[in-house]
Amino acid sequence: MNIRLQRAVLALSVPVLALVLSVLVISLVLFLADDPIGAVWQVLRTAPAERNWANIIDKTTIYYLSGIAVAIGFRMNLFNIGVEGQFLVAALMAAFVAGEAWLPGYLNTGVAIIAAMVAGGLYAGIAGVLRAYRGVSEVISTIMLNAVAVGLTAFITRELAKSATQSNVSVVQTKLIPEESWIPNISIGDGPASEIYGFVVIAVVAGFVYWFMINRTRFGFDLRATGQSLTAAVASGINVKRMTVVAMMISGAFAGLVGLPYIFGEYHSYGSTFPAGLGFTGIAVALIGRNHPIGVALGALLFAFLDEQSNKLQIDAGVSPEIVKIMQGTILLMVVISSEVVRRYGLRLEQQHVARVLAQRDPASPPAEGVEGAERVKGVDGDGTHAATTLPATPGAVRDADDQPEEAPL
Amino acid sequence: MTQAVPHPDGASTTGGPPDDLAVQLRGIGKRFPGVIANDDINIDVRRGTIHAIVGENGAGKSTLMKILYGVQPPDSGTITINGRQLSLSSPADAIKAGVGMVFQHFMLADNLTVVENVVLGAERLHGIGRAARREIMRISDAYGLGIEPDRLVEELGVGARQRVEILKVLYRGATLIILDEPTAVLVPQEVEELFDNLRGLKQEGLSVIFISHKLDEVRAVADEITVIRRGTTVTTVTDPRSVTSRQLAELMVGAELPSPSTETSTVTDTVLLSVRDLTLPAPDGRPLLDAVSLEVHRGEVLGIAGVEGNGQAELVEAIMGMRPGVTGAIELAGVDISRSSTLDRREAGIGYIPEDRHRHGLLLDAPLWENRILGHQSRPPSSSRGLIRSRAARQDTERIIEDYDVRTPGPNVLARALSGGNQQKLIVGREMSSDPILLIASHPTRGVDVGAQAAIWDHIKTARRNGLAVLLISADLDELIGLSDRIEVILRGRLVGTFDPASVTPEQLGSAMTGATSDEGQAVTA
């Protein structure tokens, strides 16, 4: 089989395998909890109403942006847990800039979006600089920056609210954005409940930009190369420190978009009731989507769908809505497990393919036993002694009996 | 193949093995889907002998050793150890049967002492206290291993570490010791010490299986030599003194042999690379590089000889701009590049074949065409104006596959799926593809088979004829002597001597490498 086709088939087998495994595990959980298994799957199989679809698409948009932001870091082996903090800072920045309305109409919107991305990027850049020049793990620093962001945005919001000349002090929020700078919602049916955020268009564009940047540009190549092998990246001339900072900043800039559908499509200001937790969902969504622009979209859709169905599960099937969290966790685990299993299987297939093609093409050549991946991996067995693992080497050609020397010519 | 193992005792597959056989392998076969790794392997190892197994990379030695060490079960054939036919299903079984394996890459915990390393994982034998220590010293004395029990492993030289590995398997009760390429990391003097140790083991009645490429060494130490080619035993030589290395090598490859001999000198007066007073301080004491100065001319191959860990890796990385903190001047074709980035140096015309192709040379999980781009991201044909040109990169990869004889179904295959030799040929092809003026080749033929080795030598020679300057770092003294126009010896970060490859012997180089002839007059290994 053609190697690229084979890879595509393998890639598709990951979600199928994961889905089957997830259904099994979730059914088992339901069984152990004495919940109605059939009813749960029945609810999940029924198509959502139009109104629910609007909610699902809205949430998908937000989860997707968050997932893409995390995926950019993942591509370089950076674990940006700070999308949460970055999007809070950015959303506040967007609300502030748009609320001040220095420019008219959509010009104002555009500037506010850019300001949000810059704010998110700079905030993430702190972790990038710490990682690149001081060796601080970005996991630690972004977690702490999340905590800082929560406090910081709350403080600034309060300060802004004071100066926003509002009589009603119980509502802590920034100035309302003028209506001419809102991003209009798109209707997918009847009534205001069937409208989705216009920001969905920007999310699609963001997905395309992500794909193009990663796969088509030299910068994306450098980013992936650094993620795959730091040492090889250094030897190839990539400035790894700069890449770390830049990748982190771009991740933060995308994170800056996460809260904007709310700002421009729903709340039109940043206040103390602004939703939280979106950045963490992004981590799960990026993992499920294997950092692929379309995969992340599907992962976001799945999570949004399950979120939306949790009420129905409670009403129609009588199970606790928390089952949705269990489902999301299970699916995440199963995707990670199946993609690793499929990756190893695919690698083995490929090594065999290479060996076979070479054996057919050139039976007189020495067998290519040293398929390196299989050769190098060494493990430690139970006795503490060293054993090469049982990863199969895939040696090459069949012996050609006619090619042997008669007797030892010695 | 019926007469493949002419054995003096006339051992046959039908009769029981004679008493003096430590190991008898009969008709061992191992298939992987689509391919055959081992086919009808027959080997007799007599007790109290050193039995060498030689063969090209990929001939099936590793698979055979994995079978003998219980890592993989054979599909067919029998393994008889000390007269008992066994089926080994794990290394634990093999250890129980008295088989011990010393891997090429040492598996020692640097931050533990020798005693701790030996006892680790075998605590049940003699505990971890005084009894274990006594046993270790007993073994060390019995076989003349000269173990220093309380030293930290990180303080030990390569040779001493290897003795610890041997002691480890002896401690676990091995009577048959398999050594996989044990001399690859040693200098000639250390090799002699190792051989003395092996002879000691032999005298005590232990058996040794010795896997190697280096035929001179095999002939020097082995009592019998079995040659493996393409998964099967070609012949067993019962008197190593009756064959020449060349004959053995021809048995291994089944064809006429290439040699790395140089042709007429193409050295010119034009200095292409000039390095002056290159120094790299270490955080603790002795600098990693100490005022290294050298020049490489157009059309010249400058060889750097040295025991591993004496600054060669640092020298290369300093010239490539991969090391912060380097002082001194580096000029490439008259232009000062000592402040340039690695990318700028590459663009200025340095091709780089790294020492460790897996860590520095390749993205193993990326297709070959992406590996073609690596290190050439900024240059056509793989990229232009910041965008990756995947089609052009694929086409150019196909050119490399063709010109450099990379054995692969195509450019979309993952780098990991290729054998080491083919990976290395791809790297050589890539580094030569943008017409470099200087090639830094660090162990260019390490771990590749004889065929690929000859091809790589040819490419280096051709490039040298075309006016390339080559800085060649190698642990293979034959390769250095064969390819270089001049050899510098590096010891503890300093260049300590210049040799003419036309007149120098490996022994002389070995002495210089260990400092035996240097002004400090004391042999220091690693």
Short mmCIF file of N, CA and C in Angstrom, two decimals, chain B residues 221-325:
data_model
loop_
_atom_site.label_atom_id
_atom_site.label_comp_id
_atom_site.label_asym_id
_atom_site.label_seq_id
_atom_site.Cartn_x
_atom_site.Cartn_y
_atom_site.Cartn_z
N VAL B 221 42.57 -12.36 19.25
CA VAL B 221 42.10 -12.87 20.52
C VAL B 221 41.28 -14.15 20.41
N ALA B 222 40.64 -14.37 19.27
CA ALA B 222 39.68 -15.47 19.20
C ALA B 222 40.35 -16.81 18.97
N ASP B 223 39.73 -17.87 19.51
CA ASP B 223 40.18 -19.22 19.23
C ASP B 223 39.47 -19.77 17.99
N GLU B 224 38.24 -19.34 17.81
CA GLU B 224 37.50 -19.73 16.62
C GLU B 224 36.70 -18.52 16.16
N ILE B 225 36.48 -18.47 14.86
CA ILE B 225 35.74 -17.35 14.30
C ILE B 225 34.61 -17.87 13.43
N THR B 226 33.39 -17.42 13.71
CA THR B 226 32.28 -17.77 12.84
C THR B 226 31.87 -16.52 12.06
N VAL B 227 31.74 -16.69 10.75
CA VAL B 227 31.36 -15.58 9.89
C VAL B 227 29.88 -15.72 9.55
N ILE B 228 29.15 -14.62 9.75
CA ILE B 228 27.73 -14.60 9.42
C ILE B 228 27.49 -13.62 8.29
N ARG B 229 26.79 -14.11 7.31
CA ARG B 229 26.42 -13.20 6.22
C ARG B 229 24.97 -13.45 5.86
N ARG B 230 24.23 -12.36 5.72
CA ARG B 230 22.82 -12.39 5.37
C ARG B 230 22.05 -13.45 6.15
N GLY B 231 22.24 -13.42 7.44
CA GLY B 231 21.40 -14.23 8.30
C GLY B 231 21.82 -15.67 8.47
N THR B 232 22.90 -16.07 7.86
CA THR B 232 23.26 -17.47 8.00
C THR B 232 24.76 -17.62 8.23
N THR B 233 25.16 -18.74 8.81
CA THR B 233 26.57 -18.96 9.06
C THR B 233 27.27 -19.35 7.77
N VAL B 234 28.28 -18.60 7.41
CA VAL B 234 29.00 -18.86 6.17
C VAL B 234 30.07 -19.92 6.42
N THR B 235 30.80 -19.73 7.49
CA THR B 235 31.86 -20.68 7.79
C THR B 235 32.35 -20.47 9.21
N THR B 236 33.05 -21.46 9.75
CA THR B 236 33.72 -21.27 11.02
C THR B 236 35.20 -21.55 10.83
N VAL B 237 36.00 -20.59 11.20
CA VAL B 237 37.44 -20.73 11.08
C VAL B 237 37.97 -21.25 12.41
N THR B 238 38.61 -22.39 12.40
CA THR B 238 39.06 -22.97 13.66
C THR B 238 40.48 -22.57 14.00
N ASP B 239 41.20 -22.03 13.03
CA ASP B 239 42.54 -21.54 13.34
C ASP B 239 42.71 -20.13 12.79
N PRO B 240 42.46 -19.14 13.66
CA PRO B 240 42.45 -17.75 13.20
C PRO B 240 43.76 -17.33 12.55
N ARG B 241 44.87 -17.98 12.93
CA ARG B 241 46.14 -17.56 12.35
C ARG B 241 46.27 -17.95 10.88
N SER B 242 45.34 -18.81 10.43
CA SER B 242 45.45 -19.26 9.05
C SER B 242 44.76 -18.34 8.06
N VAL B 243 44.07 -17.34 8.57
CA VAL B 243 43.40 -16.43 7.64
C VAL B 243 43.93 -15.01 7.81
N THR B 244 43.81 -14.22 6.75
CA THR B 244 44.13 -12.80 6.86
C THR B 244 42.83 -12.05 7.12
N SER B 245 42.99 -10.83 7.59
CA SER B 245 41.80 -10.01 7.84
C SER B 245 41.04 -9.79 6.54
N ARG B 246 41.80 -9.65 5.49
CA ARG B 246 41.15 -9.38 4.21
C ARG B 246 40.29 -10.57 3.78
N GLN B 247 40.83 -11.77 3.98
CA GLN B 247 40.03 -12.94 3.63
C GLN B 247 38.74 -13.00 4.44
N LEU B 248 38.89 -12.70 5.75
CA LEU B 248 37.71 -12.70 6.61
C LEU B 248 36.69 -11.67 6.12
N ALA B 249 37.20 -10.49 5.81
CA ALA B 249 36.30 -9.42 5.39
C ALA B 249 35.59 -9.80 4.11
N GLU B 250 36.31 -10.48 3.22
CA GLU B 250 35.67 -10.87 1.97
C GLU B 250 34.62 -11.94 2.21
N LEU B 251 34.86 -12.79 3.20
CA LEU B 251 33.82 -13.74 3.57
C LEU B 251 32.59 -13.02 4.10
N MET B 252 32.84 -11.95 4.85
CA MET B 252 31.73 -11.20 5.45
C MET B 252 30.86 -10.54 4.40
N VAL B 253 31.49 -9.89 3.43
CA VAL B 253 30.69 -9.15 2.46
C VAL B 253 30.46 -9.96 1.19
N GLY B 254 31.20 -11.03 1.03
CA GLY B 254 31.02 -11.86 -0.15
C GLY B 254 31.46 -11.17 -1.41
N ALA B 255 32.38 -10.25 -1.31
CA ALA B 255 32.81 -9.52 -2.50
C ALA B 255 34.16 -8.89 -2.24
N GLU B 256 34.71 -8.28 -3.26
CA GLU B 256 35.97 -7.56 -3.10
C GLU B 256 35.76 -6.37 -2.18
N LEU B 257 36.80 -6.02 -1.48
CA LEU B 257 36.68 -5.03 -0.42
C LEU B 257 37.19 -3.66 -0.82
N PRO B 258 36.52 -2.63 -0.37
CA PRO B 258 37.08 -1.29 -0.54
C PRO B 258 38.04 -0.99 0.61
N SER B 259 38.92 -0.04 0.41
CA SER B 259 39.75 0.40 1.53
C SER B 259 39.80 1.91 1.50
N PRO B 260 40.05 2.52 2.64
CA PRO B 260 39.96 3.98 2.67
C PRO B 260 41.22 4.68 2.19
N SER B 261 41.99 4.06 1.33
CA SER B 261 43.28 4.65 1.00
C SER B 261 43.11 5.96 0.21
N THR B 262 43.98 6.88 0.49
CA THR B 262 43.93 8.17 -0.22
C THR B 262 44.61 8.05 -1.56
N GLU B 263 44.31 9.06 -2.37
CA GLU B 263 44.98 9.11 -3.67
C GLU B 263 46.02 10.21 -3.59
N THR B 264 46.42 10.70 -4.75
CA THR B 264 47.40 11.78 -4.76
C THR B 264 46.84 12.99 -4.03
N SER B 265 47.74 13.71 -3.44
CA SER B 265 47.32 14.83 -2.61
C SER B 265 46.67 15.93 -3.46
N THR B 266 45.60 16.48 -2.95
CA THR B 266 44.96 17.61 -3.64
C THR B 266 45.02 18.86 -2.78
N VAL B 267 45.89 18.82 -1.77
CA VAL B 267 45.97 19.93 -0.83
C VAL B 267 46.48 21.19 -1.54
N THR B 268 45.84 22.30 -1.27
CA THR B 268 46.27 23.57 -1.84
C THR B 268 46.76 24.49 -0.73
N ASP B 269 47.21 25.69 -1.13
CA ASP B 269 47.71 26.64 -0.14
C ASP B 269 46.59 27.48 0.46
N THR B 270 45.42 27.44 -0.16
CA THR B 270 44.33 28.30 0.29
C THR B 270 43.78 27.80 1.61
N VAL B 271 43.84 28.65 2.63
CA VAL B 271 43.29 28.26 3.92
C VAL B 271 41.79 28.52 3.90
N LEU B 272 41.02 27.48 4.15
CA LEU B 272 39.57 27.66 4.16
C LEU B 272 39.04 27.84 5.57
N LEU B 273 39.55 27.00 6.46
CA LEU B 273 39.12 27.14 7.85
C LEU B 273 40.34 27.45 8.69
N SER B 274 40.24 28.51 9.43
CA SER B 274 41.34 28.86 10.32
C SER B 274 40.77 29.05 11.73
N VAL B 275 41.27 28.25 12.64
CA VAL B 275 40.82 28.33 14.02
C VAL B 275 42.01 28.74 14.88
N ARG B 276 41.85 29.81 15.66
CA ARG B 276 42.96 30.27 16.49
C ARG B 276 42.54 30.38 17.95
N ASP B 277 43.31 29.74 18.80
CA ASP B 277 43.14 29.85 20.26
C ASP B 277 41.71 29.60 20.73
N LEU B 278 41.11 28.61 20.15
CA LEU B 278 39.74 28.29 20.54
C LEU B 278 39.75 27.70 21.95
N THR B 279 39.03 28.34 22.85
CA THR B 279 39.02 27.89 24.24
C THR B 279 37.58 27.82 24.74
N LEU B 280 37.31 26.75 25.42
CA LEU B 280 35.97 26.59 26.00
C LEU B 280 36.14 26.23 27.46
N PRO B 281 35.92 27.21 28.34
CA PRO B 281 36.11 26.92 29.77
C PRO B 281 35.03 25.98 30.29
N ALA B 282 35.42 25.17 31.24
CA ALA B 282 34.45 24.30 31.89
C ALA B 282 34.13 24.91 33.25
N PRO B 283 32.93 24.65 33.75
CA PRO B 283 32.57 25.24 35.05
C PRO B 283 33.53 24.82 36.17
N ASP B 284 34.06 23.60 36.07
CA ASP B 284 34.96 23.16 37.15
C ASP B 284 36.33 22.81 36.59
N GLY B 285 37.23 23.79 36.69
CA GLY B 285 38.62 23.48 36.40
C GLY B 285 38.99 23.39 34.93
N ARG B 286 39.59 22.29 34.56
CA ARG B 286 40.24 22.11 33.25
C ARG B 286 39.30 22.47 32.10
N PRO B 287 39.73 23.37 31.21
CA PRO B 287 38.86 23.75 30.09
C PRO B 287 38.62 22.57 29.15
N LEU B 288 37.43 22.57 28.53
CA LEU B 288 37.08 21.50 27.60
C LEU B 288 37.87 21.64 26.31
N LEU B 289 38.13 22.90 25.92
CA LEU B 289 39.02 23.16 24.80
C LEU B 289 40.05 24.16 25.30
N ASP B 290 41.31 23.90 24.98
CA ASP B 290 42.37 24.73 25.53
C ASP B 290 43.24 25.25 24.39
N ALA B 291 42.95 26.47 23.96
CA ALA B 291 43.76 27.15 22.94
C ALA B 291 44.02 26.27 21.72
N VAL B 292 42.97 25.77 21.15
CA VAL B 292 43.11 24.93 19.96
C VAL B 292 43.28 25.82 18.73
N SER B 293 44.34 25.57 17.96
CA SER B 293 44.54 26.31 16.71
C SER B 293 44.75 25.29 15.60
N LEU B 294 44.06 25.47 14.52
CA LEU B 294 44.28 24.57 13.38
C LEU B 294 43.85 25.27 12.10
N GLU B 295 44.35 24.72 10.98
CA GLU B 295 43.98 25.24 9.68
C GLU B 295 43.62 24.09 8.77
N VAL B 296 42.58 24.25 8.00
CA VAL B 296 42.27 23.27 6.97
C VAL B 296 42.29 23.98 5.63
N HIS B 297 43.00 23.38 4.67
CA HIS B 297 43.14 24.01 3.36
C HIS B 297 42.13 23.45 2.38
N ARG B 298 41.98 24.18 1.28
CA ARG B 298 41.18 23.68 0.19
C ARG B 298 41.71 22.33 -0.28
N GLY B 299 40.83 21.36 -0.45
CA GLY B 299 41.27 20.06 -0.95
C GLY B 299 42.00 19.21 0.07
N GLU B 300 41.87 19.57 1.34
CA GLU B 300 42.61 18.83 2.36
C GLU B 300 41.64 18.17 3.35
N VAL B 301 42.01 16.97 3.76
CA VAL B 301 41.27 16.32 4.84
C VAL B 301 42.14 16.36 6.09
N LEU B 302 41.66 17.08 7.10
CA LEU B 302 42.39 17.10 8.37
C LEU B 302 41.69 16.16 9.33
N GLY B 303 42.42 15.16 9.78
CA GLY B 303 41.84 14.18 10.71
C GLY B 303 42.13 14.57 12.14
N ILE B 304 41.14 14.39 13.00
CA ILE B 304 41.34 14.62 14.43
C ILE B 304 41.22 13.28 15.13
N ALA B 305 42.31 12.84 15.76
CA ALA B 305 42.29 11.58 16.49
C ALA B 305 42.24 11.88 17.97
N GLY B 306 41.55 11.03 18.70
CA GLY B 306 41.51 11.23 20.14
C GLY B 306 40.59 10.22 20.79
N VAL B 307 40.88 9.94 22.05
CA VAL B 307 39.97 9.09 22.80
C VAL B 307 38.70 9.90 23.03
N GLU B 308 37.59 9.23 22.94
CA GLU B 308 36.33 9.95 23.08
C GLU B 308 36.30 10.73 24.39
N GLY B 309 35.75 11.94 24.31
CA GLY B 309 35.62 12.75 25.51
C GLY B 309 36.82 13.62 25.78
N ASN B 310 37.69 13.79 24.80
CA ASN B 310 38.85 14.67 25.00
C ASN B 310 38.68 16.01 24.31
N GLY B 311 37.46 16.31 23.91
CA GLY B 311 37.21 17.63 23.35
C GLY B 311 36.83 17.65 21.89
N GLN B 312 36.80 16.47 21.24
CA GLN B 312 36.44 16.48 19.82
C GLN B 312 35.02 17.00 19.61
N ALA B 313 34.09 16.51 20.43
CA ALA B 313 32.70 16.92 20.26
C ALA B 313 32.58 18.43 20.50
N GLU B 314 33.30 18.91 21.51
CA GLU B 314 33.26 20.34 21.82
C GLU B 314 33.86 21.15 20.69
N LEU B 315 34.95 20.64 20.10
CA LEU B 315 35.60 21.35 19.01
C LEU B 315 34.63 21.53 17.85
N VAL B 316 33.96 20.44 17.49
CA VAL B 316 33.02 20.49 16.38
C VAL B 316 31.88 21.46 16.70
N GLU B 317 31.35 21.34 17.90
CA GLU B 317 30.22 22.18 18.24
C GLU B 317 30.63 23.65 18.35
N ALA B 318 31.85 23.88 18.75
CA ALA B 318 32.34 25.26 18.81
C ALA B 318 32.45 25.84 17.40
N ILE B 319 32.95 25.04 16.49
CA ILE B 319 33.09 25.55 15.12
C ILE B 319 31.71 25.76 14.48
N MET B 320 30.76 24.91 14.88
CA MET B 320 29.41 25.04 14.34
C MET B 320 28.61 26.14 15.05
N GLY B 321 29.17 26.71 16.10
CA GLY B 321 28.44 27.76 16.81
C GLY B 321 27.34 27.25 17.70
N MET B 322 27.48 26.02 18.15
CA MET B 322 26.43 25.44 18.99
C MET B 322 26.75 25.53 20.48
N ARG B 323 27.93 26.09 20.79
CA ARG B 323 28.36 26.14 22.19
C ARG B 323 28.50 27.57 22.66
N PRO B 324 27.79 27.97 23.68
CA PRO B 324 28.02 29.31 24.22
C PRO B 324 29.32 29.32 25.03
N GLY B 325 29.92 30.48 25.13
CA GLY B 325 31.08 30.63 26.00
C GLY B 325 32.41 30.33 25.35
#
